[in-house]
CSV table of C-alpha atoms in Angstrom, one decimal:
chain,number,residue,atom,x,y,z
A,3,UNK,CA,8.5,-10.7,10.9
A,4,UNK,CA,7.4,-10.1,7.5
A,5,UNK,CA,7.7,-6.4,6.1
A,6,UNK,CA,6.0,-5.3,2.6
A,7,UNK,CA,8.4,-3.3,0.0
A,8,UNK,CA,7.8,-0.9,-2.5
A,9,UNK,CA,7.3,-3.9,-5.4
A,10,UNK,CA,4.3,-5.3,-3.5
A,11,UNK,CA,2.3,-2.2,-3.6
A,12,UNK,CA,3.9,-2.3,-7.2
A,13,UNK,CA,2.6,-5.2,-8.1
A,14,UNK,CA,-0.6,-4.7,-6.6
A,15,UNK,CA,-1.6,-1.6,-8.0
A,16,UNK,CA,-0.7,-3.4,-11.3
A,17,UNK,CA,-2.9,-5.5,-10.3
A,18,UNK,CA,-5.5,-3.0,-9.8
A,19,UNK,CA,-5.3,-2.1,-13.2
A,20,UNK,CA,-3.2,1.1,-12.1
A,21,UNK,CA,-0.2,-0.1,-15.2
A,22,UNK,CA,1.0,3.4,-14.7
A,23,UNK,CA,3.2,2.4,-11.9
A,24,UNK,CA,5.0,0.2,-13.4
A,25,UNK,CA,6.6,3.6,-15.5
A,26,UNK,CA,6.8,5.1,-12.3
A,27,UNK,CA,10.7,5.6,-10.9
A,28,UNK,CA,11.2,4.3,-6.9
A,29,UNK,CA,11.3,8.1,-5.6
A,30,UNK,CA,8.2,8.7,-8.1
A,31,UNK,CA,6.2,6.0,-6.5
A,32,UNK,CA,7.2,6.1,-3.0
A,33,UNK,CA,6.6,9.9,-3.1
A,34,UNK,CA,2.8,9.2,-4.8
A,35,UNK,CA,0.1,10.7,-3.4
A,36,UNK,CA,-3.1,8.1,-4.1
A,37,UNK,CA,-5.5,10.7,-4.6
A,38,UNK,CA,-4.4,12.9,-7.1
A,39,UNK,CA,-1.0,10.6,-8.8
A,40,UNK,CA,-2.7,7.4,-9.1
A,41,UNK,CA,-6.6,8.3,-9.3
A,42,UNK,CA,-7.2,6.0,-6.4
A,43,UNK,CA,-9.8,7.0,-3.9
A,44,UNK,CA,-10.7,5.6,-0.1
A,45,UNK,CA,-12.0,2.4,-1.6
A,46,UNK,CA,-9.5,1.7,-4.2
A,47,UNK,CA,-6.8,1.9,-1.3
A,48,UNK,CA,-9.0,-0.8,1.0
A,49,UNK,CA,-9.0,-3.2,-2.0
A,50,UNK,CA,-5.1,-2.2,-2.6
A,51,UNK,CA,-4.9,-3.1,1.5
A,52,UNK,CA,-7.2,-6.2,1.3
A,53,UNK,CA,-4.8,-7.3,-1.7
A,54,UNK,CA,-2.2,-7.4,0.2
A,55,UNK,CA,-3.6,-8.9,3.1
A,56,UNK,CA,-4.4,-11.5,1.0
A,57,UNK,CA,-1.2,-12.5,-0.8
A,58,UNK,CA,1.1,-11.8,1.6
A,59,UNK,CA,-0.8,-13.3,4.5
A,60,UNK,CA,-0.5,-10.8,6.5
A,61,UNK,CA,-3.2,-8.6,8.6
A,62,UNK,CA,-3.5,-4.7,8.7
A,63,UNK,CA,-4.8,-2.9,11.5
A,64,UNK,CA,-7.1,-0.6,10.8
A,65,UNK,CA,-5.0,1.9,12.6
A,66,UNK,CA,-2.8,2.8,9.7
A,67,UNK,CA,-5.5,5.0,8.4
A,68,UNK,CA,-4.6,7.4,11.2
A,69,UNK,CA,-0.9,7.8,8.9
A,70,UNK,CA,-2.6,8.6,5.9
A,71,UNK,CA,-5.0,11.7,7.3
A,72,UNK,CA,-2.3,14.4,6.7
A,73,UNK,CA,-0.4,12.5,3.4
A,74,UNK,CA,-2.2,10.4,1.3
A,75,UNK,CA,1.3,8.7,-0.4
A,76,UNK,CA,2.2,5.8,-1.0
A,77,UNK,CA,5.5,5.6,1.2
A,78,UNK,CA,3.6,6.7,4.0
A,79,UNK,CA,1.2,3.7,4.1
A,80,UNK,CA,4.1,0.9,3.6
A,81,UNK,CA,5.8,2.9,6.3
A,82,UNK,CA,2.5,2.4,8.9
A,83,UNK,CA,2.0,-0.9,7.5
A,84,UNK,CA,5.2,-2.7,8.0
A,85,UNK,CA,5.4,-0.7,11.6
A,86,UNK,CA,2.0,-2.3,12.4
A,87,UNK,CA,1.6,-5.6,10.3
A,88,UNK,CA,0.7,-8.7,11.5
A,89,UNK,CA,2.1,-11.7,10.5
A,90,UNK,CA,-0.5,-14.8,9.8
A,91,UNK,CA,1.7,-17.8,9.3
A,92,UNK,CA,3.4,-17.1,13.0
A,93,UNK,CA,-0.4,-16.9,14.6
């Protein structure tokens, strides 16, 4: 079963043209609320999600969003996404 890490969302939010997290320590990052740390906002976090989707071939239920309601951080959704991630190459 695949499982994301903390350099995927690393690398996509680099992608994202968020460079700031690549200055950003492990416990810095993983403890990084989107809103207010990164500037992201509700849509910014769908394209970081469909990135993700798209390179690592995997699919995210749309459940996960549930996780983020009382913590917006970004440990929080690789947490609810590698506990609910779909794995496309073994459909």
């Amino acid at each position: 079963m695949k499982q994301l890490n903390l350099e995927d969302i690393r690398t996509a939010l680099y992608e994202m043209n968020i460079p700031a997290v690549r200055n950003f320590p492990e416990e810095t990052l993983k403890n990084a609320d989107f809103w207010f740390d990164l500037g992201m906002d509700e849509r910014n976090v769908i394209y970081l999600i469909s990135n993700l989707e798209m390179t690592k071939r995997v699919k995210v239920p749309a459940l996960i969003w549930d996780s983020l309601k009382e913590k917006n951080t970004v440990y929080i959704l690789l947490h609810a996404v590698n506990a609910h991630i779909i794995d496309l190459d073994k459909q």
